[in-house]
Coordinates of C-alpha atoms in Angstrom, one line a residue:
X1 CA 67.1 33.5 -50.5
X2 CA 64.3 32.3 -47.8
X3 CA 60.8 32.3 -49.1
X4 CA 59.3 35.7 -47.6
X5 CA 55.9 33.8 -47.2
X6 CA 56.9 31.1 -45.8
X7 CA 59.0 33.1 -42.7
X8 CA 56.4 35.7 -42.1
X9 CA 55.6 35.5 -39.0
X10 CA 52.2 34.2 -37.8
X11 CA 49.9 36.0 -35.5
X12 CA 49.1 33.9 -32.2
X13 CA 45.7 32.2 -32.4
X14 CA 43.6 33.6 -29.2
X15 CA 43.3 32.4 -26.0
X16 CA 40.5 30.2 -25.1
X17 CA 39.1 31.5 -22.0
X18 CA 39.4 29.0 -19.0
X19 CA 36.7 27.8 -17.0
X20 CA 37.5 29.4 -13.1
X21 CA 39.0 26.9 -10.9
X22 CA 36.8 25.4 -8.2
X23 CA 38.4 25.1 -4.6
X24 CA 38.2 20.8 -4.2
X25 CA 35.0 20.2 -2.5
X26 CA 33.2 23.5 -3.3
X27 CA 30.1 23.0 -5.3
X28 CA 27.8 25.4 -4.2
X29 CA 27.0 27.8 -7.0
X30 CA 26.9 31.5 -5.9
X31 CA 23.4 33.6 -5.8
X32 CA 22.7 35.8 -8.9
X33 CA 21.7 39.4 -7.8
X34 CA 19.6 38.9 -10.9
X35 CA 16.1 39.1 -11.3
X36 CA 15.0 35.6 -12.4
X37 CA 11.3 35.6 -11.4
X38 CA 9.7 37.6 -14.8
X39 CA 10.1 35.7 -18.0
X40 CA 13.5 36.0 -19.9
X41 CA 14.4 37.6 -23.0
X42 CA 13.4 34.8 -26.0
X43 CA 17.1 33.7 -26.8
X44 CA 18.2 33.4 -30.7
X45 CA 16.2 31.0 -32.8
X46 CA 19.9 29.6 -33.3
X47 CA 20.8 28.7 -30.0
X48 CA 17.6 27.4 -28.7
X49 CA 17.4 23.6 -28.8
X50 CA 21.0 23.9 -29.4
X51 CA 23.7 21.8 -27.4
X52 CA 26.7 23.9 -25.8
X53 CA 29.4 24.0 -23.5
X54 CA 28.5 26.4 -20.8
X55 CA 30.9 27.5 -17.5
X56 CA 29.0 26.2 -14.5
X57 CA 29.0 29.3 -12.7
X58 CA 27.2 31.5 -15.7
X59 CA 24.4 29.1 -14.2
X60 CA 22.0 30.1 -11.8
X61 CA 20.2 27.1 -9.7
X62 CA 16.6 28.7 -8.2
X63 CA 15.5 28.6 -5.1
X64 CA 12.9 25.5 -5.4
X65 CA 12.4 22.8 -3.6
X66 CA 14.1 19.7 -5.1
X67 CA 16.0 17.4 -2.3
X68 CA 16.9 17.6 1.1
X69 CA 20.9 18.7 1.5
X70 CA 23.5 15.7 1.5
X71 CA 26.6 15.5 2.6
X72 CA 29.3 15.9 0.8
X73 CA 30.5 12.3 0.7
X74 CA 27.4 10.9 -0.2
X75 CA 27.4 8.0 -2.6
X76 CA 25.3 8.8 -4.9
X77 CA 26.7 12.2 -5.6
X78 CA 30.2 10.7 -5.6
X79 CA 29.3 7.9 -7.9
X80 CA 28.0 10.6 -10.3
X81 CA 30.5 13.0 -10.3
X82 CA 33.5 9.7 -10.9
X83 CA 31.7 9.0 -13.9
X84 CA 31.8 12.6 -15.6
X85 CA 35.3 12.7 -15.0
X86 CA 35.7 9.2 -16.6
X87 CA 33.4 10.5 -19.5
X88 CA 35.4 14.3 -19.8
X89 CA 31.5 16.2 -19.3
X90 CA 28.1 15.1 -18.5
X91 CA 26.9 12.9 -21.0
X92 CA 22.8 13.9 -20.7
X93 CA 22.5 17.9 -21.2
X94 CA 21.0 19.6 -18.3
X95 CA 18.4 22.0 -19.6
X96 CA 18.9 25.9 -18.9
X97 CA 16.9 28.9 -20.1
X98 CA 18.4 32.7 -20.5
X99 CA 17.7 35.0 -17.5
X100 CA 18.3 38.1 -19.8
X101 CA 19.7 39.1 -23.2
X102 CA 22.9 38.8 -22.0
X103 CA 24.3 35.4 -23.8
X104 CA 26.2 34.0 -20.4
X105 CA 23.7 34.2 -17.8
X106 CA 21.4 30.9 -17.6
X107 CA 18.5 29.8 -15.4
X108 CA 18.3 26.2 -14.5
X109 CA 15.7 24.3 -15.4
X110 CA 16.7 20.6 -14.6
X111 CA 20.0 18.5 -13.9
X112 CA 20.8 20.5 -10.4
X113 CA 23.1 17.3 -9.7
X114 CA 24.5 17.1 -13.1
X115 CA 25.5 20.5 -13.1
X116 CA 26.9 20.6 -9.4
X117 CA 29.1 17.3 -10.4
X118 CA 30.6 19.0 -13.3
X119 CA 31.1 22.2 -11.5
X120 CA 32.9 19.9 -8.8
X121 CA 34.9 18.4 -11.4
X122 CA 35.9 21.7 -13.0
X123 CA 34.5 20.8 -16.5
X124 CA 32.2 22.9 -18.4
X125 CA 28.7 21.3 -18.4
X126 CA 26.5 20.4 -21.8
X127 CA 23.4 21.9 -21.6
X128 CA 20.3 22.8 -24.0
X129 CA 19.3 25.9 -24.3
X130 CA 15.4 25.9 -24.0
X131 CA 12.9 29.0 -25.6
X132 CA 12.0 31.5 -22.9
X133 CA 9.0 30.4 -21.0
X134 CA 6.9 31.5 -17.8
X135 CA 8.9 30.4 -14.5
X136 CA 5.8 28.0 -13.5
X137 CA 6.6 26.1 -16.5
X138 CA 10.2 25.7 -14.8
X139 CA 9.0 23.5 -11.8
X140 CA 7.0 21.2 -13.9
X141 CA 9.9 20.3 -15.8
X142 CA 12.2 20.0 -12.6
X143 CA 9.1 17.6 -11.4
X144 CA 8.7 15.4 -14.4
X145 CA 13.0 14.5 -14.3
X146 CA 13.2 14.3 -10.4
X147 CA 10.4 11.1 -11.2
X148 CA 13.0 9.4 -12.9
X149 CA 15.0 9.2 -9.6
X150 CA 15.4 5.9 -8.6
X151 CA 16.2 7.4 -4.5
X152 CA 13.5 10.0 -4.5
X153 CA 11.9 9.4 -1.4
X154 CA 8.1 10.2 -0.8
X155 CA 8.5 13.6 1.6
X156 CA 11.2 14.9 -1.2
X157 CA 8.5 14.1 -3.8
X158 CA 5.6 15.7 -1.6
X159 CA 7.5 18.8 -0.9
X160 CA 8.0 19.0 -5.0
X161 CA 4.3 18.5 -5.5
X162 CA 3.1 21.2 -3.0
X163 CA 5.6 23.9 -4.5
X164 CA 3.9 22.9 -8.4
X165 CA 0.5 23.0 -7.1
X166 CA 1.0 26.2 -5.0
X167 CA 3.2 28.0 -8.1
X168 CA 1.1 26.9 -10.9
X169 CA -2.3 27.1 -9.5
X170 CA -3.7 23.9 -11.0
X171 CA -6.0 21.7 -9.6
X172 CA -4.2 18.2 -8.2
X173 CA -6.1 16.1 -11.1
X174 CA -4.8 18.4 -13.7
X175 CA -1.0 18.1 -11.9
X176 CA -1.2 14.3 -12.5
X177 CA -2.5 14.8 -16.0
X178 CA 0.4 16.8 -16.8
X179 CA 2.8 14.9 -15.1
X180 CA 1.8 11.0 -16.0
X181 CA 0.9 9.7 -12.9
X182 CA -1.6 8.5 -10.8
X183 CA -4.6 11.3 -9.1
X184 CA -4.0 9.1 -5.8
X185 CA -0.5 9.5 -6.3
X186 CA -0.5 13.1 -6.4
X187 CA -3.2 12.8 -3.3
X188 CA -0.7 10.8 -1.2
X189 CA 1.9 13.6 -1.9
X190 CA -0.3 16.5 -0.6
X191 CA -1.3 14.6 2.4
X192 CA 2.4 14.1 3.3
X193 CA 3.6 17.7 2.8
X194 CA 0.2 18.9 4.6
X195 CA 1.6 16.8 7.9
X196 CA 2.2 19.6 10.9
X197 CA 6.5 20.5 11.2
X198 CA 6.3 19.0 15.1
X199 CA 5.4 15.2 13.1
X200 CA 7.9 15.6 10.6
X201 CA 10.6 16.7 13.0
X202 CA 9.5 13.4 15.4
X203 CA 11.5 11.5 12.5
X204 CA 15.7 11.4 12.2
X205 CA 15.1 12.1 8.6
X206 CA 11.8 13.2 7.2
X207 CA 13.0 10.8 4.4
X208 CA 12.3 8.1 6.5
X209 CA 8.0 8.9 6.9
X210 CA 7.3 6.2 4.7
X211 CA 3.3 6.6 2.4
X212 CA 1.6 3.9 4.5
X213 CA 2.8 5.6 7.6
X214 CA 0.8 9.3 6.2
X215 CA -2.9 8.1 7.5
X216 CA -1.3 6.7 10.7
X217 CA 0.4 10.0 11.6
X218 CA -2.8 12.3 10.2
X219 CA -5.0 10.1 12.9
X220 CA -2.8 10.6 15.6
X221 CA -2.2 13.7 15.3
X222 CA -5.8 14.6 14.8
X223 CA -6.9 12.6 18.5
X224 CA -3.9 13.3 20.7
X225 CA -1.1 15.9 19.6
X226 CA 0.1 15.5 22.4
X227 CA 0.7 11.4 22.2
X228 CA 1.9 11.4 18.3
X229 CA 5.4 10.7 19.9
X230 CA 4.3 7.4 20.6
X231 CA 3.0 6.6 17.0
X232 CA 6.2 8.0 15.3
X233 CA 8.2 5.7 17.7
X234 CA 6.5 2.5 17.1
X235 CA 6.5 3.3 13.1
X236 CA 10.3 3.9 13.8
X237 CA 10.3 0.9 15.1
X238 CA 8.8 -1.2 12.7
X239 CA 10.9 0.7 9.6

């Protein structure tokens, strides 16, 4: 007689929820109707600090300043996304905090291109959950790992600067304190982002307004508006 143990039937493990597909190229992530702007439920002391595999939609990328939009070919982006494949996830956590005390909504706080590349590659993204803290706190930390960017040019960087300063309220020498870097460097920054839209748009790329081109454009614009074509044209020329 068969062993009645051994041919019982076994109940079927669960199903692992899937991560949604992504259409091929699609890495947008989608707008939350949530409110992200007041501070978010403190998550459990168990989860903060702690290292998980999140679906890339439950992520929500604010509305801040980081880069200028890039194609969808470019390089950099591609070279990044070939290498998470290779490596089956992102191999450096992007940092997320929770928007509310539901467990599968998260704001971001930094690796934007991390999490876009996995998303891209349909593969959940590692990310650290971080404890609940005011929003302004968010920019900061977006600030300090966008430094680390070998291609950050100087109008991304001054566009980062004036959100912090405008969002936190602090003084520019206290926003170099904080960050690590130079006062002038942070003075530079402010000058750039302060230049009027009709010089910036003079350029192909605002990426291409280089630091030692800020004073030359500030002069010109301040003796002739009307001439500052001129300058931007022979500083194009030169770049």
């Amino acid at each position: 007689m068969a062993n009645a143990t051994n041919s019982r039937i076994q109940p079927p493990s669960p199903a692992i929820p899937a991560i949604p597909a992504i259409p091929a190229g699609e890495v947008d992530i989608m707008v939350s109707t949530e409110d992200t702007t007041s501070p978010a439920a403190e998550p459990p002391i168990a989860t903060v600090g702690v290292i998980l595999l999140l679906d890339p939609n439950s992520i929500v990328v604010p509305d801040d300043p980081n880069r200028l939009p890039r194609a969808p070919e470019d390089e950099r982006d591609q070279e990044l996304l070939h290498s998470i494949l290779a490596a089956g996830g992102n191999q450096v956590p992007i940092q997320v905090r929770q928007i509310s005390a539901a467990p599968a909504r998260y704001l971001l706080v930094s690796g934007e291109r991390r999490l876009l590349a996995s998303k891209a590659a349909r593969l959940p993204v590692r990310a650290m959950v971080m404890a609940s803290a005011e929003p302004t706190h968010d920019c900061l930390d977006r600030l300090r790992e966008n430094l680390g960017r070998a291609d950050l040019s100087p109008w991304e960087f001054s566009q980062q600067v004036r959100h912090a300063l405008l969002t936190t309220q602090m003084e520019q020498s206290d926003l170099a304190k904080v960050l690590g870097v130079s006062l002038s460097k942070v003075n530079r920054a402010a000058d750039l982002g302060e230049l009027p839209e009709l010089v910036v748009s003079a350029f192909a790329s605002p990426n291409d307004i280089r630091v030692k081109d800020i004073k030359r454009l500030k002069d010109a614009w301040n003796s002739d508006p009307d001439a500052v074509g001129l300058e931007v044209a022979i500083i194009r020329e030169e770049s």
